[in-house]
XYZ file of C-alpha atoms in Angstrom:
552
model
C -0.263 0.460 -0.467
C 1.330 3.698 -0.417
C 1.343 5.430 2.099
C 3.365 8.689 1.932
C 1.461 11.637 4.154
C -0.993 13.164 1.729
C -1.585 9.648 0.321
C -3.444 7.636 2.504
C -3.391 3.449 1.652
C -4.254 4.135 -1.729
C -4.184 -0.355 -2.200
C -3.335 -2.152 -5.422
C -5.527 -5.054 -6.747
C -3.920 -7.593 -4.383
C -4.788 -4.958 -1.736
C -8.474 -5.418 -2.382
C -8.637 -8.802 -3.027
C -6.975 -9.109 0.162
C -9.067 -6.827 2.173
C -11.721 -8.803 1.217
C -10.834 -11.747 3.696
C -10.966 -9.679 6.411
C -15.283 -9.742 5.403
C -17.109 -12.696 6.169
C -20.388 -11.984 4.305
C -24.014 -14.384 3.837
C -23.286 -14.701 0.306
C -24.785 -18.212 -2.010
C -24.259 -18.064 -6.030
C -25.111 -21.139 -7.800
C -27.410 -22.358 -5.249
C -24.636 -22.533 -2.098
C -22.755 -21.236 0.646
C -19.673 -19.785 -1.115
C -16.793 -20.236 1.810
C -14.697 -16.866 0.805
C -15.456 -14.547 -1.777
C -12.490 -13.632 -2.364
C -11.265 -17.071 -3.807
C -14.533 -18.123 -5.470
C -14.245 -18.519 -9.137
C -17.344 -17.528 -10.191
C -16.792 -13.634 -8.866
C -13.708 -13.446 -10.524
C -14.024 -10.756 -13.337
C -15.847 -8.843 -10.802
C -13.044 -8.720 -8.021
C -10.463 -8.331 -11.523
C -12.673 -5.173 -13.093
C -12.112 -3.695 -9.262
C -8.402 -4.809 -9.484
C -7.593 -2.606 -12.085
C -9.016 0.967 -10.408
C -6.987 0.158 -7.662
C -3.888 -0.468 -9.562
C -4.331 2.496 -12.242
C -4.630 4.799 -9.049
C -1.142 3.874 -8.635
C 0.910 4.109 -12.162
C 2.327 7.120 -12.366
C 0.851 7.652 -15.991
C -2.868 7.155 -14.919
C -2.558 9.162 -11.479
C -2.925 12.580 -12.952
C -6.091 11.204 -13.896
C -7.329 8.612 -10.966
C -6.813 10.367 -8.009
C -7.750 13.765 -6.817
C -7.389 15.442 -4.140
C -10.929 15.829 -1.205
C -11.476 19.051 -0.254
C -13.158 18.622 2.871
C -9.989 16.884 4.295
C -6.494 17.595 1.816
C -5.744 14.190 1.175
C -4.930 12.320 -2.198
C -7.303 9.993 -2.571
C -9.448 7.969 -5.690
C -10.899 9.588 -8.297
C -14.368 7.594 -7.813
C -14.527 8.263 -4.138
C -14.129 11.546 -4.286
C -16.510 14.693 -4.243
C -16.452 16.965 -7.573
C -15.666 20.253 -7.028
C -15.952 21.695 -10.368
C -16.941 20.958 -14.405
C -13.280 19.994 -14.236
C -13.322 17.096 -12.037
C -16.346 15.936 -13.568
C -14.992 16.069 -16.841
C -12.128 14.120 -15.448
C -14.450 11.470 -14.125
C -16.047 11.237 -17.248
C -12.365 10.596 -18.796
C -11.398 7.984 -16.271
C -14.104 5.959 -16.341
C -14.232 5.581 -20.074
C -9.761 4.932 -19.444
C -10.945 1.886 -17.033
C -13.478 0.201 -19.064
C -11.766 0.263 -22.689
C -9.915 -2.428 -20.577
C -12.852 -4.177 -18.515
C -15.729 -3.314 -19.721
C -17.251 -2.632 -16.794
C -15.556 -1.289 -13.719
C -18.324 -0.702 -11.782
C -16.494 0.939 -8.384
C -18.102 4.235 -10.398
C -20.748 3.652 -8.993
C -19.911 5.347 -5.693
C -18.667 7.801 -6.421
C -22.547 9.114 -7.841
C -23.494 8.162 -4.518
C -21.140 9.568 -2.344
C -21.139 13.486 -4.437
C -25.637 12.409 -4.202
C -25.370 11.625 0.084
C -23.537 15.092 0.345
C -25.855 16.919 -1.835
C -28.820 15.304 0.238
C -26.862 15.350 3.468
C -26.527 19.749 2.799
C -29.876 19.647 1.858
C -31.053 19.013 5.271
C -28.864 20.802 6.865
C -29.979 24.112 4.817
C -33.352 23.059 6.070
C -32.759 22.594 10.066
C -29.591 24.880 10.059
C -27.475 22.817 11.583
C -24.101 21.161 10.285
C -25.168 17.841 11.927
C -25.875 15.565 8.444
C -23.097 16.544 6.673
C -20.688 16.129 9.039
C -21.969 12.943 10.282
C -21.525 12.128 6.842
C -17.611 13.685 5.782
C -16.546 11.186 8.987
C -17.754 8.159 7.302
C -16.787 9.727 3.461
C -12.824 10.432 5.356
C -12.692 6.899 6.937
C -13.570 5.247 3.640
C -11.629 6.865 1.430
C -8.552 6.711 4.104
C -9.069 3.062 3.839
C -9.433 3.211 0.222
C -12.596 0.906 0.291
C -14.940 0.131 -3.178
C -19.094 0.752 -1.694
C -21.985 -1.135 -3.058
C -24.683 1.014 -4.112
C -28.602 -0.999 -3.016
C -30.836 1.245 -4.504
C -33.425 -0.448 -6.629
C -36.188 -2.375 -4.238
C -37.874 -5.336 -4.874
C -41.258 -2.886 -5.312
C -43.164 -5.688 -5.120
C -47.122 -4.373 -6.789
C -45.849 -1.568 -9.269
C -48.909 0.487 -9.074
C -48.732 1.188 -5.568
C -47.273 2.807 -2.360
C -43.736 1.390 -0.618
C -46.411 1.842 2.945
C -48.799 -0.137 0.381
C -47.581 -3.085 0.016
C -49.058 -6.769 1.535
C -45.262 -7.826 1.854
C -43.689 -4.853 3.436
C -39.678 -6.068 2.870
C -40.496 -5.398 -0.599
C -38.948 -2.084 0.138
C -36.285 -1.415 3.008
C -37.149 0.572 5.523
C -36.700 1.308 9.289
C -38.236 -1.711 11.721
C -36.626 -0.165 15.149
C -35.768 2.876 16.514
C -33.073 4.394 19.552
C -31.997 0.741 18.912
C -29.001 -0.377 21.019
C -26.037 -3.184 19.502
C -22.201 -3.434 21.262
C -23.247 -0.112 23.495
C -24.293 1.377 20.592
C -27.060 3.362 19.271
C -28.934 2.666 15.272
C -31.480 1.706 13.901
C -32.608 -1.467 13.036
C -33.355 -2.404 9.242
C -35.180 -4.695 6.865
C -35.998 -5.730 3.242
C -34.377 -6.126 -0.346
C -33.071 -4.155 -2.618
C -33.259 -6.581 -5.982
C -30.090 -5.173 -7.670
C -26.734 -4.251 -6.203
C -24.174 -4.858 -9.428
C -20.982 -5.945 -7.603
C -22.790 -7.282 -4.176
C -20.536 -10.185 -3.022
C -17.037 -8.255 -4.073
C -17.894 -4.521 -2.144
C -16.632 -4.073 1.430
C -19.998 -2.001 2.782
C -23.304 -0.807 0.956
C -24.744 2.566 0.607
C -29.086 2.146 1.207
C -31.103 4.351 -0.368
C -34.106 5.227 -1.823
C -35.157 4.190 -4.942
C -38.099 6.541 -5.239
C -39.875 10.169 -3.983
C -41.299 8.997 -0.229
C -44.513 10.565 0.466
C -45.257 10.826 4.298
C -47.214 7.567 4.958
C -43.530 6.370 3.551
C -41.338 7.673 6.175
C -40.325 4.697 7.320
C -39.101 4.211 3.902
C -36.404 7.027 3.255
C -33.508 5.358 4.424
C -30.065 6.313 3.715
C -27.585 4.508 5.491
C -24.525 2.468 5.509
C -23.924 -1.261 5.626
C -20.779 -3.440 6.125
C -20.968 -6.196 3.718
C -20.597 -8.521 6.706
C -23.557 -7.303 8.414
C -25.127 -9.259 10.675
C -28.634 -10.612 8.942
C -27.530 -9.296 5.653
C -28.064 -12.031 3.238
C -26.549 -11.209 -0.204
C -27.771 -13.858 -3.098
C -25.389 -13.403 -6.218
C -25.284 -14.443 -9.640
C -21.790 -15.040 -11.196
C -19.616 -12.347 -12.814
C -18.899 -13.031 -16.188
C -17.934 -16.539 -18.133
C -15.474 -18.043 -15.222
C -14.569 -21.397 -15.786
C -16.001 -22.452 -19.175
C -14.052 -24.504 -21.041
C -10.888 -23.661 -19.490
C -8.654 -25.458 -21.755
C -9.300 -24.326 -24.754
C -12.686 -22.468 -24.878
C -12.487 -20.283 -21.811
C -14.457 -16.891 -23.170
C -11.258 -14.312 -24.391
C -13.457 -11.530 -22.665
C -15.452 -12.121 -19.928
C -13.558 -15.144 -18.436
C -10.948 -11.931 -16.961
C -13.850 -9.053 -16.404
C -17.429 -9.090 -15.812
C -20.057 -8.054 -13.026
C -22.218 -9.383 -10.696
C -25.351 -8.491 -9.612
C -27.208 -9.284 -6.013
C -30.421 -9.502 -4.189
C -29.657 -8.540 -0.595
C -31.921 -9.488 2.268
C -31.739 -7.730 4.904
C -33.902 -8.838 7.915
C -33.168 -6.716 10.950
C -29.782 -5.380 9.726
C -28.047 -2.798 12.946
C -26.850 0.380 11.336
C -25.145 2.967 14.422
C -25.843 6.281 14.003
C -22.886 7.485 12.893
C -23.370 5.206 9.513
C -27.121 6.984 8.812
C -27.443 9.904 6.093
C -31.044 10.294 7.221
C -34.129 7.774 8.373
C -37.368 9.176 8.164
C -37.105 12.951 6.514
C -39.370 11.081 3.559
C -39.453 15.094 1.642
C -36.013 14.683 0.706
C -35.626 11.166 -1.148
C -36.744 12.297 -3.687
C -33.520 15.291 -4.410
C -31.298 12.084 -3.234
C -33.057 9.888 -5.595
C -32.716 12.907 -8.353
C -28.882 13.988 -7.497
C -27.570 10.617 -7.898
C -29.652 9.260 -11.048
C -27.898 12.299 -12.998
C -24.437 11.628 -11.592
C -25.213 8.611 -12.616
C -27.162 8.518 -16.062
C -23.162 10.853 -16.909
C -21.007 8.114 -15.639
C -22.347 5.322 -17.958
C -21.940 7.173 -20.238
C -18.089 6.334 -19.958
C -17.959 3.471 -18.932
C -20.038 2.913 -22.746
C -18.165 4.298 -24.493
C -15.307 2.037 -22.941
C -17.635 -0.421 -24.512
C -17.845 1.583 -27.736
C -13.178 1.455 -27.990
C -13.237 -1.989 -27.350
C -15.992 -2.832 -30.824
C -14.214 -0.595 -32.117
C -10.942 -1.884 -32.362
C -11.912 -5.342 -32.924
C -14.433 -4.315 -35.682
C -11.814 -3.107 -37.676
C -8.966 -5.734 -37.007
C -11.495 -8.072 -38.027
C -12.141 -5.876 -41.385
C -8.411 -6.429 -41.563
C -8.539 -9.922 -41.357
C -10.973 -10.644 -43.539
C -8.902 -8.588 -46.303
C -10.286 -5.735 -45.907
C -9.992 -2.008 -46.357
C -12.678 -0.387 -44.970
C -10.598 3.351 -45.952
C -11.385 1.520 -49.336
C -14.232 -0.534 -48.843
C -16.999 1.898 -48.786
C -19.718 0.100 -47.874
C -16.953 -1.421 -44.048
C -16.627 2.185 -43.922
C -19.698 4.156 -43.356
C -20.947 1.222 -40.970
C -17.366 1.941 -38.651
C -18.208 5.953 -39.054
C -21.407 4.804 -37.876
C -19.901 3.219 -34.641
C -17.425 5.796 -33.895
C -20.084 8.458 -34.035
C -22.725 6.634 -32.081
C -19.548 5.857 -29.215
C -18.218 9.565 -29.839
C -21.782 10.989 -29.940
C -23.598 10.043 -26.871
C -20.154 10.718 -25.348
C -20.411 14.773 -25.819
C -23.564 14.986 -24.425
C -21.446 13.070 -21.375
C -18.693 16.196 -21.777
C -21.010 18.667 -22.400
C -23.333 17.717 -19.416
C -19.357 18.246 -17.711
C -18.591 21.607 -19.199
C -21.869 22.470 -18.170
C -22.435 21.839 -15.061
C -22.619 24.063 -11.954
C -22.408 24.020 -8.469
C -25.058 22.468 -5.966
C -26.811 24.822 -3.672
C -26.056 23.408 -0.728
C -23.066 21.547 -0.480
C -21.943 23.103 -3.723
C -20.437 20.020 -5.233
C -20.307 20.032 -8.707
C -23.251 18.547 -10.808
C -23.018 17.316 -14.484
C -26.235 19.405 -16.437
C -29.203 17.026 -16.300
C -30.432 17.502 -19.899
C -26.906 16.439 -21.654
C -26.893 13.828 -19.127
C -30.238 12.551 -19.822
C -29.848 13.250 -23.381
C -25.979 10.894 -23.402
C -27.341 8.352 -21.469
C -30.993 7.756 -23.486
C -28.962 7.577 -26.542
C -26.235 4.406 -25.278
C -29.412 3.192 -23.916
C -31.636 2.945 -27.423
C -28.028 2.443 -29.546
C -26.658 -0.034 -27.898
C -28.481 -2.710 -30.064
C -27.337 -0.596 -33.260
C -23.743 -0.699 -31.853
C -23.556 -5.057 -32.017
C -25.316 -4.958 -35.539
C -22.898 -3.002 -36.863
C -19.822 -4.859 -34.867
C -21.975 -8.322 -36.805
C -22.238 -6.205 -40.366
C -18.241 -5.085 -40.679
C -17.223 -8.661 -38.641
C -19.574 -11.499 -41.184
C -21.510 -14.630 -39.968
C -17.737 -16.250 -38.594
C -18.309 -15.151 -35.436
C -21.735 -17.260 -34.373
C -20.558 -20.206 -37.174
C -16.740 -20.990 -35.861
C -16.316 -24.722 -35.504
C -15.377 -24.638 -30.978
C -11.548 -23.891 -29.712
C -11.201 -27.808 -29.537
C -11.104 -28.027 -33.204
C -8.103 -25.643 -33.151
C -6.291 -28.726 -31.491
C -7.552 -31.483 -33.128
C -4.472 -33.308 -35.078
C -7.490 -33.885 -37.488
C -8.980 -31.282 -37.875
C -6.791 -28.113 -36.807
C -4.234 -27.986 -39.904
C -7.168 -27.783 -42.549
C -9.116 -25.386 -41.066
C -6.418 -23.083 -40.783
C -5.937 -23.501 -43.604
C -9.047 -22.708 -45.500
C -10.204 -20.264 -43.163
C -7.578 -18.135 -43.398
C -8.068 -14.882 -45.370
C -6.065 -12.280 -45.504
C -2.486 -13.553 -45.618
C -0.175 -11.062 -43.794
C -3.093 -12.106 -40.732
C -2.483 -15.544 -39.779
C -5.456 -17.858 -38.747
C -5.064 -17.487 -35.036
C -5.633 -13.768 -34.695
C -7.949 -14.019 -37.260
C -10.132 -16.860 -34.979
C -9.887 -15.172 -32.092
C -10.654 -11.845 -32.985
C -13.931 -13.490 -34.447
C -14.593 -15.469 -30.747
C -13.489 -11.789 -28.956
C -16.151 -9.998 -30.670
C -18.912 -13.004 -30.443
C -18.395 -13.100 -26.734
C -18.920 -9.101 -26.955
C -21.783 -8.284 -28.287
C -23.179 -12.533 -29.785
C -22.957 -14.553 -26.523
C -24.174 -14.074 -22.918
C -21.723 -10.912 -21.936
C -23.606 -9.130 -25.077
C -26.595 -10.105 -24.182
C -25.845 -8.443 -20.654
C -24.250 -5.349 -21.870
C -27.900 -4.885 -23.779
C -30.140 -5.253 -20.958
C -27.791 -3.430 -18.786
C -27.077 -0.322 -21.247
C -31.222 0.149 -22.111
C -32.153 -0.411 -18.466
C -28.542 0.627 -16.368
C -29.312 3.743 -14.385
C -33.050 4.395 -15.306
C -35.036 3.043 -18.211
C -35.798 5.240 -21.268
C -38.613 6.155 -19.868
C -37.754 7.739 -17.478
C -34.969 9.450 -19.081
C -37.393 11.073 -20.965
C -39.512 12.482 -18.173
C -35.696 14.667 -17.053
C -35.434 16.040 -20.580
C -38.540 16.972 -20.778
C -37.944 18.387 -16.843
C -35.462 20.169 -17.299
C -35.254 21.511 -20.287
C -36.752 24.727 -20.755
C -38.744 24.899 -23.482
C -40.448 28.438 -22.554
C -37.330 29.882 -23.809
C -38.009 28.527 -27.150
C -41.313 29.547 -27.416
C -40.336 33.207 -25.873
C -37.378 32.587 -28.125
C -40.898 32.177 -31.696
C -43.457 34.616 -30.308
C -40.627 37.532 -29.842
C -40.083 36.933 -33.308
C -43.526 36.977 -34.378
C -43.767 40.016 -32.561
C -46.708 38.741 -30.115
C -47.422 40.734 -26.547
C -46.254 44.162 -28.175
C -45.504 47.023 -26.293
C -47.626 50.258 -25.575
C -44.827 52.255 -27.825
C -45.331 49.538 -30.963
C -41.697 47.610 -29.955
C -42.268 43.905 -29.641
C -42.049 42.703 -25.853
C -41.948 39.177 -23.921
C -45.012 38.382 -22.978
C -45.784 38.360 -19.267
C -44.466 34.701 -18.068
C -48.004 32.272 -16.962
C -46.951 30.468 -14.579
C -50.496 28.312 -15.815
C -49.420 27.531 -19.240
C -48.045 24.068 -19.358
C -45.649 25.271 -22.606
C -43.147 27.688 -21.301
C -43.366 26.733 -17.510
C -39.650 25.223 -17.838
C -36.822 28.259 -18.288
C -33.619 28.495 -16.866
C -30.522 30.503 -18.012
C -29.294 29.087 -21.749
C -25.939 27.819 -21.549
C -24.914 31.162 -23.263
C -26.409 33.248 -20.193
C -25.120 36.867 -19.618
C -22.843 35.211 -16.743
C -21.514 33.139 -19.021
C -20.850 29.321 -18.217
C -19.398 28.683 -14.959
C -15.344 28.328 -14.516
C -14.622 25.114 -15.173
C -11.784 23.191 -12.473
C -8.435 22.389 -14.616
C -8.927 19.562 -16.837
C -5.674 17.105 -16.874
C -6.099 16.454 -20.524
C -1.707 15.480 -22.053
C -2.260 12.278 -23.661
C -1.653 8.803 -22.489
C 1.053 6.492 -22.916
C 0.553 3.334 -24.671
C -0.243 0.316 -22.981
C 1.744 -2.241 -22.583
C 0.690 -5.244 -25.023
C -2.563 -3.301 -26.380
C -2.924 -1.317 -29.009
C -2.322 2.360 -28.487
C -4.684 4.863 -25.922
C -5.645 7.671 -27.305
C -7.888 8.492 -24.433
C -6.070 11.809 -22.672
C -5.426 11.570 -19.103
């Protein structure tokens, strides 16, 4: 571990793996109780992915991007547990997530960033409403501990929900939502709350250090018991995790293991809380129902912007693999119009939604309560909506430029069959400059990413992760200043004439539906918010991989 004065225990991937052995969570996978999460084969691709976020923070070439100084402590911390305080921070977070997802597909730890920033905002909002600093002080104390220990936090937000037509307090099974069942409980000399209920989709749950429990919706007064936000160690008594494997570990290990998802993947877990005690030091609010919607909105905005970077990293993988497959098939996309058009479309999709993430950073604003920075919600939601709906086009293009070979190849065992291997290597070679093994390896890589289990997973997680497309459309409409556009056209049509005959803006009617959404434009009188300094230097070539053009 790095333990310099200003760098609090930044762990390596091996340190992270070893740290998991200090926890004894109750985890089930494939119908059996897991003895050691750190050594469980089914979770290795997920542990590998999170581990990369640790190793990259320790590499000098990536450290300017993967670390940041926490303004409340002056300590250098991992970027993915840092509170963003400028547009530059948001941009650097975006670049950091794209960098690690180029390697892993989905590094998962970025959810920690999105959650701690949202909780910082809601804590300050509650304090401002009450004229105190209690909630902010409590959260900062917690934040500094997890930063100093370099922990990874899971986000337990999506409840089981039960009957979707009913609110939490109306559910037949109260455990469909996590809720407070006891206040001012005492456990081992500490006071706190007791929670029960079910969180249905928790990314990376088995190999997190702690879970941040957060409400998944706006709560009403009757739902006060369900408005709870707190931190729970992964091995807290009463917590059971029912997980699925990460990626495709262990399939035909000798010759047929999946080329990408054998190494990197993501587990998810259903987390069942059965009278779990949480000390007050780890409770950020409990019962403040009127603030639950603000927390949900803040987290969703941060997370949707972050998802843009994650899927751009995945897009980089498809762009590189598609170009390799064209070359292996004997084509130069620059000379083949139909292939060039497809590759340019893939590039346009990837860089198009990523540009929305950049715009969300540049036009981000300081939260009025916490002074942490929020991505612009319109651009964040547009970018997430684009990637959610375009992921299928990204797969289609990869299939188009690769050809049917990616799903019609004989199994990899035939490569090592003395009766068939030699002949296959002769007849299935295309470009004489590209060995048969490289062509087939690229084809199987694309199959793994787009046409197998992992490809289906990426499609669904892109569509629904961070909220459904309907939720993003709602936020775009809710935040987009349509009223300003209406005023623009009415002014040009000279509607609303002043007494002297000059054109004047019509008075604002708060009851008029199409003009109620107004906000300063990106070219407002005060100008754009001055961004913090973004780290935009060229990254060196990654050893053993294609050159990366992403700035650090």
